[in-house]
XYZ file of C-alpha atoms in Angstrom:
675
model
C -94.712 170.869 161.530
C -93.791 172.592 158.352
C -93.907 176.238 157.417
C -94.315 177.675 154.022
C -93.381 181.166 152.702
C -92.789 183.139 149.510
C -89.244 183.117 148.079
C -88.061 186.625 147.015
C -87.241 186.949 143.334
C -84.632 189.381 141.796
C -85.834 191.192 138.713
C -83.790 190.349 135.608
C -82.250 193.278 133.713
C -83.088 193.578 130.057
C -80.561 195.479 127.942
C -81.646 197.796 125.191
C -81.715 196.137 121.802
C -79.113 196.923 119.170
C -80.193 197.676 115.655
C -78.537 198.627 112.364
C -80.287 201.692 110.988
C -79.628 203.355 107.619
C -77.805 206.659 108.063
C -80.460 208.606 106.149
C -83.054 207.547 108.773
C -81.117 209.249 111.590
C -81.506 212.817 112.841
C -79.974 214.783 115.712
C -82.013 215.199 118.873
C -82.556 218.502 120.668
C -82.190 216.554 123.913
C -78.413 216.097 123.568
C -76.843 217.772 126.614
C -73.435 218.335 124.996
C -73.483 221.972 123.898
C -69.867 222.999 124.352
C -67.408 221.860 121.697
C -64.303 220.214 123.166
C -61.802 217.473 122.402
C -61.150 215.940 119.002
C -62.584 217.931 116.097
C -65.289 216.561 113.791
C -62.713 216.565 110.977
C -60.274 214.411 112.969
C -63.049 212.095 114.130
C -64.200 211.602 110.536
C -60.652 210.681 109.514
C -60.469 208.181 112.364
C -63.806 206.567 111.359
C -62.626 206.412 107.762
C -59.471 204.643 108.907
C -60.811 202.126 111.425
C -64.606 202.315 111.242
C -67.106 203.276 113.932
C -65.881 201.950 117.283
C -68.953 202.952 119.310
C -72.588 202.814 118.245
C -75.138 205.635 118.527
C -77.844 205.860 121.181
C -81.184 206.442 119.425
C -84.893 206.727 120.123
C -87.739 206.211 117.674
C -89.394 209.405 116.398
C -93.195 209.261 116.791
C -95.962 211.426 115.406
C -98.674 213.216 117.330
C -100.562 209.939 117.682
C -97.476 208.269 119.224
C -96.967 206.154 116.132
C -93.421 205.463 114.783
C -92.465 207.537 111.781
C -89.555 205.320 110.751
C -87.001 207.989 111.737
C -84.716 207.886 114.778
C -83.269 210.749 116.773
C -79.868 210.701 118.485
C -79.704 212.038 122.077
C -76.191 210.644 122.616
C -73.564 210.362 119.860
C -74.060 213.661 118.042
C -70.334 214.128 117.250
C -70.137 210.680 115.736
C -73.224 211.494 113.658
C -71.628 214.747 112.429
C -68.486 212.861 111.457
C -70.563 210.299 109.503
C -72.465 213.145 107.897
C -69.178 214.703 106.776
C -68.100 211.392 105.200
C -71.434 211.116 103.377
C -71.084 214.659 102.005
C -67.638 213.734 100.690
C -69.046 210.601 99.098
C -66.861 208.436 101.302
C -69.987 206.840 102.762
C -73.326 205.930 101.140
C -76.440 207.655 102.516
C -78.119 204.337 103.263
C -75.126 202.790 105.044
C -76.270 200.821 108.074
C -75.126 202.400 111.329
C -74.935 200.299 114.533
C -77.284 201.816 117.109
C -78.696 201.055 120.558
C -82.450 201.579 120.644
C -83.716 203.114 123.886
C -87.313 203.137 125.091
C -88.834 204.785 128.153
C -87.239 207.327 130.480
C -85.992 210.738 129.382
C -83.743 211.385 126.409
C -81.857 214.103 128.347
C -81.103 211.589 131.108
C -79.665 209.134 128.584
C -77.477 211.819 127.036
C -76.168 213.023 130.392
C -75.540 209.491 131.693
C -73.539 208.495 128.627
C -71.189 211.453 129.081
C -70.968 211.513 132.884
C -70.469 207.779 133.387
C -67.570 207.781 130.927
C -64.204 207.530 132.740
C -61.475 209.511 130.963
C -58.291 207.665 130.109
C -55.458 208.276 132.565
C -52.605 210.110 130.772
C -50.192 207.373 131.833
C -52.213 204.820 129.845
C -51.802 206.975 126.754
C -48.053 207.328 127.352
C -47.637 203.572 127.702
C -49.839 202.850 124.689
C -47.734 205.153 122.496
C -44.658 203.268 123.716
C -46.296 199.917 122.915
C -47.170 201.098 119.409
C -43.591 202.170 118.782
C -42.273 198.861 120.106
C -44.593 197.121 117.657
C -43.009 198.948 114.758
C -44.912 202.205 114.289
C -42.800 205.303 113.796
C -43.338 208.537 115.701
C -44.726 210.112 112.542
C -47.228 207.263 112.053
C -48.430 207.478 115.644
C -48.831 211.249 115.298
C -50.847 210.857 112.094
C -53.054 208.156 113.608
C -54.053 210.191 116.644
C -53.977 213.632 115.000
C -51.272 215.122 117.198
C -47.888 216.620 116.368
C -44.713 214.550 116.280
C -43.423 216.668 119.167
C -46.391 215.591 121.304
C -45.660 211.944 120.523
C -42.013 212.411 121.481
C -43.038 214.030 124.728
C -45.420 211.172 125.572
C -42.750 208.587 124.748
C -40.256 210.465 126.903
C -42.658 210.395 129.836
C -43.305 206.681 129.343
C -39.555 206.046 129.595
C -39.254 207.507 133.098
C -38.417 205.096 135.929
C -41.311 202.638 136.561
C -41.184 203.598 140.225
C -41.899 207.222 139.360
C -44.626 206.226 136.898
C -46.312 204.315 139.715
C -45.988 207.399 141.927
C -47.645 209.435 139.177
C -50.448 206.884 138.837
C -50.995 207.044 142.623
C -51.038 210.879 142.588
C -47.839 211.119 144.652
C -46.403 213.408 141.990
C -48.074 215.471 139.312
C -47.511 215.756 135.599
C -45.202 218.789 136.018
C -42.927 216.802 138.323
C -42.950 213.812 135.967
C -41.938 216.073 133.075
C -39.070 217.435 135.195
C -37.802 213.912 135.951
C -37.860 213.144 132.206
C -34.944 215.539 131.625
C -32.620 212.707 132.702
C -32.617 209.162 131.269
C -30.851 207.549 134.250
C -33.524 205.698 136.250
C -31.221 205.274 139.227
C -30.496 209.004 139.339
C -34.206 209.811 138.954
C -35.070 207.598 141.903
C -32.210 209.027 143.957
C -33.479 212.583 143.475
C -37.029 211.387 144.216
C -35.795 210.093 147.585
C -33.650 213.140 148.332
C -36.604 215.451 147.742
C -38.689 213.499 150.202
C -41.594 215.810 150.971
C -44.123 216.876 148.316
C -43.391 220.592 148.735
C -39.700 219.921 147.984
C -40.493 218.157 144.714
C -40.955 221.335 142.749
C -40.221 220.927 139.009
C -37.423 223.516 139.089
C -35.779 221.761 142.058
C -35.964 218.386 140.291
C -34.416 219.753 137.094
C -31.653 221.489 139.029
C -30.724 218.308 140.893
C -30.714 216.231 137.717
C -28.543 218.716 135.781
C -26.260 220.052 138.530
C -23.245 218.085 137.245
C -23.932 218.968 133.602
C -22.827 221.932 131.475
C -25.306 223.999 129.487
C -24.933 223.887 125.724
C -24.811 227.703 125.767
C -21.623 227.621 127.893
C -18.660 229.072 126.015
C -16.714 225.811 126.452
C -19.475 223.858 124.716
C -19.667 226.443 121.941
C -15.903 226.238 121.402
C -15.876 222.445 121.065
C -19.201 222.143 119.238
C -21.985 219.727 120.076
C -21.211 217.455 117.129
C -17.592 217.001 118.213
C -18.671 216.388 121.803
C -21.165 213.706 120.747
C -18.650 212.122 118.366
C -16.230 211.830 121.300
C -18.824 209.831 123.229
C -20.583 212.583 125.139
C -24.302 212.659 125.797
C -26.682 215.593 125.963
C -29.700 215.940 128.214
C -32.652 217.555 126.506
C -35.824 218.910 128.019
C -38.739 218.284 125.661
C -41.093 220.275 127.871
C -39.230 223.558 128.421
C -36.763 225.740 126.522
C -33.307 224.418 127.384
C -30.951 226.460 125.127
C -29.706 223.294 123.453
C -29.699 221.095 126.539
C -26.999 220.072 129.006
C -23.734 218.316 128.253
C -23.694 215.462 130.730
C -19.979 214.593 130.675
C -18.255 217.701 132.024
C -14.894 215.915 132.326
C -14.991 214.950 128.644
C -15.883 218.511 127.694
C -12.953 219.871 129.701
C -10.588 217.431 127.979
C -11.846 218.538 124.573
C -11.454 222.208 125.513
C -7.940 221.559 126.809
C -7.149 219.804 123.541
C -8.326 222.788 121.504
C -6.285 225.180 123.627
C -3.218 222.929 123.428
C -3.575 222.654 119.657
C -3.730 226.436 119.321
C -0.772 226.779 121.690
C 1.328 224.353 119.668
C 0.586 226.344 116.522
C 1.804 229.509 118.284
C 4.940 227.759 119.481
C 5.573 226.727 115.884
C 5.538 230.438 114.994
C 8.539 230.842 117.299
C 7.051 232.522 120.366
C 9.082 231.938 123.518
C 6.087 231.015 125.700
C 2.353 230.467 125.424
C -0.106 230.639 128.339
C -3.553 229.067 127.923
C -6.729 229.830 129.865
C -10.402 229.007 129.481
C -11.017 232.513 130.841
C -7.945 234.732 130.777
C -7.651 236.741 134.011
C -8.266 240.432 133.450
C -4.851 241.310 134.912
C -2.823 238.488 133.319
C -0.955 240.975 131.125
C -0.125 243.507 133.848
C 3.563 244.386 133.895
C 4.141 242.996 130.413
C 5.198 245.011 127.405
C 3.211 244.452 124.245
C 4.950 244.505 120.929
C 3.608 246.593 118.108
C 3.150 244.402 115.083
C 2.842 245.417 111.487
C -0.320 244.850 109.503
C 0.152 242.525 106.557
C -1.313 244.063 103.386
C -3.978 242.047 101.606
C -3.030 240.409 98.360
C -4.985 241.325 95.253
C -6.826 238.009 95.481
C -7.703 238.561 99.156
C -8.885 242.105 98.449
C -11.105 240.846 95.631
C -12.533 238.158 97.923
C -13.375 240.741 100.579
C -15.145 242.919 98.042
C -17.180 239.936 96.797
C -18.254 239.178 100.362
C -19.255 242.797 100.966
C -21.222 242.882 97.718
C -23.043 239.656 98.571
C -23.802 240.987 102.049
C -25.240 244.233 100.663
C -27.299 242.340 98.070
C -28.844 239.997 100.651
C -29.616 242.837 103.054
C -31.230 244.906 100.298
C -33.310 241.969 99.040
C -34.785 241.386 102.508
C -34.865 244.957 103.785
C -38.661 244.902 104.207
C -38.872 241.432 105.759
C -39.873 241.215 109.425
C -37.721 238.120 109.810
C -34.946 236.794 107.624
C -35.261 233.263 106.161
C -33.079 230.753 107.979
C -30.759 230.180 105.017
C -30.279 233.914 104.452
C -29.654 234.553 108.135
C -27.103 231.725 108.239
C -25.313 233.027 105.150
C -25.108 236.571 106.526
C -23.590 235.137 109.691
C -20.975 233.279 107.654
C -20.124 236.435 105.718
C -19.701 238.428 108.937
C -17.329 235.801 110.341
C -15.282 235.734 107.127
C -15.004 239.522 107.028
C -14.063 239.620 110.691
C -11.339 237.034 110.091
C -9.923 239.198 107.304
C -9.925 242.330 109.461
C -8.365 240.563 112.464
C -5.693 238.561 110.703
C -2.425 238.179 112.642
C 0.148 240.977 112.630
C 3.746 240.575 111.465
C 6.479 240.720 114.130
C 10.252 240.815 113.900
C 11.954 237.467 114.481
C 14.072 238.789 117.379
C 10.938 240.110 119.084
C 9.118 236.807 118.648
C 12.073 234.993 120.220
C 11.752 236.966 123.497
C 7.960 237.405 123.634
C 4.967 235.159 124.215
C 1.249 234.836 123.576
C -2.020 234.081 125.349
C -4.721 231.652 124.226
C -8.165 231.781 125.819
C -11.864 231.371 125.061
C -13.919 234.524 124.627
C -17.522 234.969 125.680
C -18.808 233.822 122.283
C -16.999 230.488 122.481
C -14.245 231.425 120.020
C -10.503 231.145 120.460
C -8.933 234.429 121.494
C -5.249 234.636 120.529
C -3.136 237.569 121.739
C 0.458 237.717 120.506
C 3.453 239.800 121.422
C 3.851 240.173 125.221
C 7.331 240.550 126.752
C 7.976 239.652 130.389
C 10.326 241.912 132.401
C 12.929 239.165 132.737
C 13.027 238.789 128.941
C 13.740 242.444 128.256
C 17.069 243.289 126.577
C 19.835 243.548 129.179
C 20.932 246.965 127.940
C 17.529 248.468 128.750
C 17.584 247.119 132.279
C 21.085 248.500 132.885
C 20.034 251.944 131.656
C 17.026 251.942 133.951
C 19.075 250.897 136.988
C 21.734 253.493 136.265
C 19.269 256.358 135.919
C 17.348 255.689 139.116
C 18.108 252.790 141.379
C 15.088 253.525 143.577
C 12.614 253.785 140.721
C 9.778 251.288 141.033
C 7.695 249.828 138.233
C 4.680 252.103 138.012
C 3.373 250.879 134.697
C -0.414 251.182 134.756
C -0.943 247.915 132.920
C -4.183 249.036 131.283
C -5.062 246.055 129.099
C -1.448 245.063 129.819
C -0.169 246.732 126.680
C 3.169 248.574 126.810
C 5.161 249.929 123.907
C 8.605 248.785 122.880
C 11.528 250.122 124.893
C 13.973 252.214 122.954
C 17.456 251.091 122.264
C 20.143 253.085 124.085
C 20.746 256.437 122.423
C 23.958 256.261 120.487
C 26.509 258.762 121.650
C 27.885 261.190 119.085
C 30.303 264.088 119.161
C 27.650 266.575 120.322
C 26.630 264.378 123.216
C 30.226 263.779 124.246
C 30.905 267.535 124.289
C 27.867 268.199 126.472
C 28.856 265.454 128.882
C 32.387 266.855 129.126
C 31.010 270.294 130.020
C 28.771 268.811 132.718
C 31.614 266.764 134.162
C 33.639 269.988 134.565
C 31.122 271.166 137.183
C 30.875 269.822 140.694
C 27.834 267.801 141.693
C 26.841 270.460 144.199
C 26.948 273.232 141.642
C 25.090 271.179 139.098
C 22.340 270.535 141.629
C 22.031 274.242 142.470
C 21.858 275.317 138.871
C 19.296 272.758 137.866
C 17.252 273.533 140.982
C 16.970 277.150 139.821
C 16.035 275.920 136.372
C 13.423 273.591 137.841
C 11.786 276.388 139.817
C 11.741 278.626 136.796
C 10.324 275.844 134.657
C 7.589 275.204 137.217
C 6.652 278.887 137.164
C 6.544 279.201 133.397
C 4.645 275.931 132.961
C 2.209 276.986 135.671
C 1.213 279.975 133.551
C 0.595 277.877 130.439
C -2.296 275.438 131.137
C -2.294 273.971 127.661
C 1.417 273.121 127.796
C 1.047 271.802 131.355
C -1.690 269.486 130.121
C 0.569 268.309 127.295
C 3.433 267.612 129.713
C 1.144 265.637 132.013
C -0.286 263.751 129.048
C 3.236 262.889 127.921
C 4.148 261.581 131.382
C 1.068 259.420 131.905
C 1.216 258.053 128.360
C 4.799 256.939 129.001
C 3.604 255.148 132.120
C 0.711 253.535 130.300
C 2.302 252.430 127.071
C 6.124 252.371 127.378
C 7.776 249.852 129.662
C 10.119 251.467 132.250
C 10.439 254.581 130.092
C 12.379 257.443 131.764
C 11.636 260.165 129.223
C 9.752 262.671 131.385
C 10.953 265.081 134.066
C 7.507 265.084 135.705
C 7.252 262.965 138.818
C 3.762 261.623 138.294
C 2.929 258.256 139.808
C 0.265 256.444 137.809
C -0.656 253.015 139.119
C -3.326 250.501 138.187
C -4.317 247.768 140.621
C -5.422 244.421 139.202
C -9.107 243.671 139.772
C -9.378 240.062 138.623
C -9.133 238.682 142.158
C -12.265 240.619 143.100
C -14.296 239.553 140.063
C -12.985 236.529 138.123
C -15.338 237.102 135.177
C -14.370 240.752 134.849
C -12.547 240.228 131.569
C -15.745 239.185 129.786
C -17.682 242.267 130.885
C -18.740 244.880 128.357
C -16.593 247.717 129.853
C -13.473 245.517 130.053
C -13.760 244.528 126.398
C -14.257 248.179 125.416
C -11.145 249.252 127.377
C -9.070 246.593 125.648
C -10.270 247.630 122.199
C -9.608 251.313 122.948
C -6.140 250.537 124.258
C -5.240 248.498 121.187
C -6.416 251.371 118.986
C -4.046 253.763 120.758
C -1.174 251.286 120.396
C -1.675 251.420 116.650
C -1.715 255.251 116.755
C 1.245 256.060 119.024
C 4.872 255.864 117.870
C 6.898 252.812 118.722
C 9.776 254.699 120.406
C 9.140 256.749 123.594
C 11.560 259.488 122.489
C 9.256 260.122 119.543
C 6.179 260.510 121.746
C 6.545 264.227 122.521
C 6.609 265.241 118.860
C 3.652 262.953 118.163
C 1.612 264.544 120.949
C 2.510 268.005 119.721
C 1.051 267.041 116.347
C -2.206 265.758 117.848
C -5.277 267.960 117.832
C -6.884 268.908 121.146
C -9.615 266.266 120.914
C -7.083 263.469 120.414
C -4.963 264.690 123.315
C -7.925 264.838 125.641
C -9.138 261.389 124.578
C -5.701 259.869 125.219
C -5.384 261.642 128.566
C -8.799 260.376 129.660
C -7.883 256.819 128.684
C -4.607 256.901 130.643
C -6.009 258.582 133.748
C -9.041 256.265 133.823
C -6.747 253.272 134.215
C -5.561 254.562 137.586
C -9.016 254.516 139.200
C -9.218 252.178 142.162
C -12.680 252.308 143.724
C -12.910 248.758 145.078
C -14.187 248.468 148.640
C -11.918 245.901 150.268
C -12.267 244.418 153.717
C -8.757 245.424 154.746
C -8.774 248.817 153.023
C -12.198 250.464 152.858
C -10.943 254.052 152.224
C -14.206 255.935 152.930
C -12.916 259.289 151.646
C -11.711 257.718 148.405
C -15.072 255.984 147.996
C -16.868 259.288 148.536
C -14.751 260.763 145.753
C -15.619 257.778 143.546
C -19.310 258.612 144.070
C -18.739 262.231 143.096
C -16.727 261.161 140.060
C -19.430 258.690 139.000
C -22.017 261.465 139.255
C -19.861 263.880 137.292
C -19.297 261.469 134.384
C -22.879 260.142 134.422
C -21.970 256.521 135.156
C -24.939 254.160 134.634
C -24.289 250.515 135.478
C -27.369 249.485 133.506
C -25.820 250.949 130.370
C -22.570 249.244 131.350
C -24.378 245.909 130.972
C -24.660 244.823 134.608
C -27.953 243.351 135.767
C -28.842 241.322 138.870
C -28.950 237.555 138.393
C -29.149 234.631 140.753
C -25.479 233.863 140.085
C -23.935 237.309 140.518
C -26.084 238.697 143.341
C -29.480 237.310 144.327
C -28.413 233.833 145.462
C -25.594 235.424 147.505
C -27.795 237.589 149.743
C -30.494 236.766 152.286
C -34.144 236.087 151.457
C -35.055 239.371 153.159
C -32.682 241.238 150.843
C -34.121 239.465 147.798
C -37.661 240.449 148.804
C -36.569 244.029 149.486
C -35.038 244.249 146.012
C -38.250 242.984 144.384
C -40.303 245.278 146.588
C -38.276 248.312 145.492
C -38.408 247.430 141.810
C -41.839 245.837 141.418
C -43.906 246.664 144.466
C -45.340 244.905 147.484
C -47.625 242.568 145.495
C -44.684 241.151 143.545
C -42.672 240.550 146.719
C -45.629 238.863 148.374
C -46.062 236.594 145.345
C -42.654 234.957 145.883
C -42.157 235.190 149.643
C -43.333 231.574 150.179
C -40.593 230.135 147.942
C -37.339 228.558 149.048
C -34.273 230.735 148.548
C -33.003 229.129 145.318
C -36.374 229.384 143.620
C -36.938 232.848 145.062
C -33.636 233.998 143.554
C -34.616 232.607 140.127
C -38.053 234.254 140.213
C -36.536 237.521 141.465
C -34.122 237.490 138.522
C -37.096 237.355 136.139
C -38.966 240.053 138.062
C -36.009 242.438 138.169
C -35.135 241.978 134.503
C -35.776 245.199 132.620
C -36.534 247.282 135.724
C -33.143 248.947 136.002
C -32.864 247.941 139.658
C -29.332 247.937 141.050
C -27.900 247.120 144.474
C -26.860 250.124 146.516
C -23.104 250.043 145.673
C -23.865 250.249 141.951
C -26.493 252.998 142.005
C -25.946 256.541 140.937
C -26.047 258.712 144.048
C -29.542 260.093 144.548
C -31.400 257.635 142.279
C -35.094 257.440 143.133
C -37.308 254.357 143.199
C -39.636 256.190 140.842
C -37.018 255.727 138.120
C -37.636 251.971 138.163
C -40.042 250.088 135.899
C -42.703 248.699 138.248
C -45.183 247.273 135.731
C -46.012 243.693 136.775
C -48.672 241.052 136.926
C -47.718 239.111 140.084
C -50.736 236.810 139.873
C -48.810 234.659 137.404
C -46.233 233.913 140.076
C -48.507 233.579 143.069
C -49.634 230.107 142.062
C -46.109 228.661 141.936
């Protein structure tokens, strides 16, 4: 028995026909759903069509009249941007009006549906495919400039895409699989070492740990920023010439990048310091000490020689005047400019450096002084060599001076304040003449007991008279403290004033680069140039000073004796209370002194709760809430940005009685909440 049945049949799909239609028979359709302009401009698209032709045909429908009869025209529901680009080429006579345009002719259905389907069904190119394609084009011989011109992007964009394509293939696969995002991939691109990239990828195992800032920090933790004073001293060109490499971040501001070979940089810095030291030794100095950062108290207890300024030659004076004239001319020519041209700005910088070199040329010292003294070589905050000549150690002082000091007072201790470690030259022993011999003979005719009684009466009388003359008492005190500050082991005052200055470098190693420390050093050097070289001449010099000069010198000397450091073993609460009252009286403002909270000097060294409290005080609760989810390192970095410009200070640095209302609390925390 057989059975029969109908076999099912699958309907065959018929594709829409393609047809070449003259351009002047095409019109735009009102059914095109694309209304918002986005992506490549019509201008760029026209250039691309002119270069390589039309890569994708237009979708068209026949235009019919009221009787449903074809009119010979065709409307375009999908492909309007391509049509506009062709239209632009026709208007520029780069294309004939009757040029045949490849089209796909649609019939049936709705034009709006066709337009929507063509745009929705299109799958955008994954960014990684673009990165790799740019790399392929370069490998096939196209330059970065040619690739940029072809795809109408900047050269910087091409370099960024090529940089991303050069990241470890393992990380590119992770990006393709959505394990990491574009921000993380850009962070990994800061380093060219695939092995190191993969190592950091493994170390930051969980997605929430792979924050861009954390990736960059791990990849650059062994590197040195180009803005570091060591890098500025050596120079990037010299570092690269010596074989060093620099990491650059094409996606964020990096201040010149990171020097990857820190050991090489240190060797180059040491070489520069050694070279400068050898030049000083060639001048005849007994010793030279070199530091990358000279300790603030390195010169304490040393006597500084007073050198003599070397007059400028006529040629040097003429050169200085030419530089000043050129400087004035350039400044006048661009007085109304909002921003100086690069070449003008560079030239003004050169002129300033040349003038500064003229003003700070080395002083002249006596040969015998050079033979017993030394010099310091260090790197200042701007990355320039700082050379300080003319410091005498106690053991190198002339023997005669030491014997005089021991004979006058065996129990006397060194109470030199050491402010900026500058002391004036000790006097030579006073030569004895006939008058001195006669006076000594008279004194020797009296017993020690009688001499003590007589001078005790004189001392009491002198105390009384001086106590009734405030101006002269001030002068006597000024004389005594100036001797302590500027003249090594000088014994030229009858006042028993003890002026000490404790070194602070152990508490703050970077203290010497601070704004107040530099100002103290400059002020001290200015007084050295003003005061006489011999301590026995000091009294007459002070008598000749006006009141303002005396008060300024007294303030400078007394200020060097302040010790308001809170130490674990010696907290001194009553002294600290006085320091607060003194700070209030003089109007101390640590913001004006240049201190501001950073991750390095404060925020990363306290707890997260203290960081949030600081932000809360300065910026408000919303700002603190915006960063409270971050890990401590990132929180410290964000807090540094938030606190910048607010005037916020930690409690030990505040003026007593400062109110939170004095802080700048303007903020838009929403920008941080998403991080």
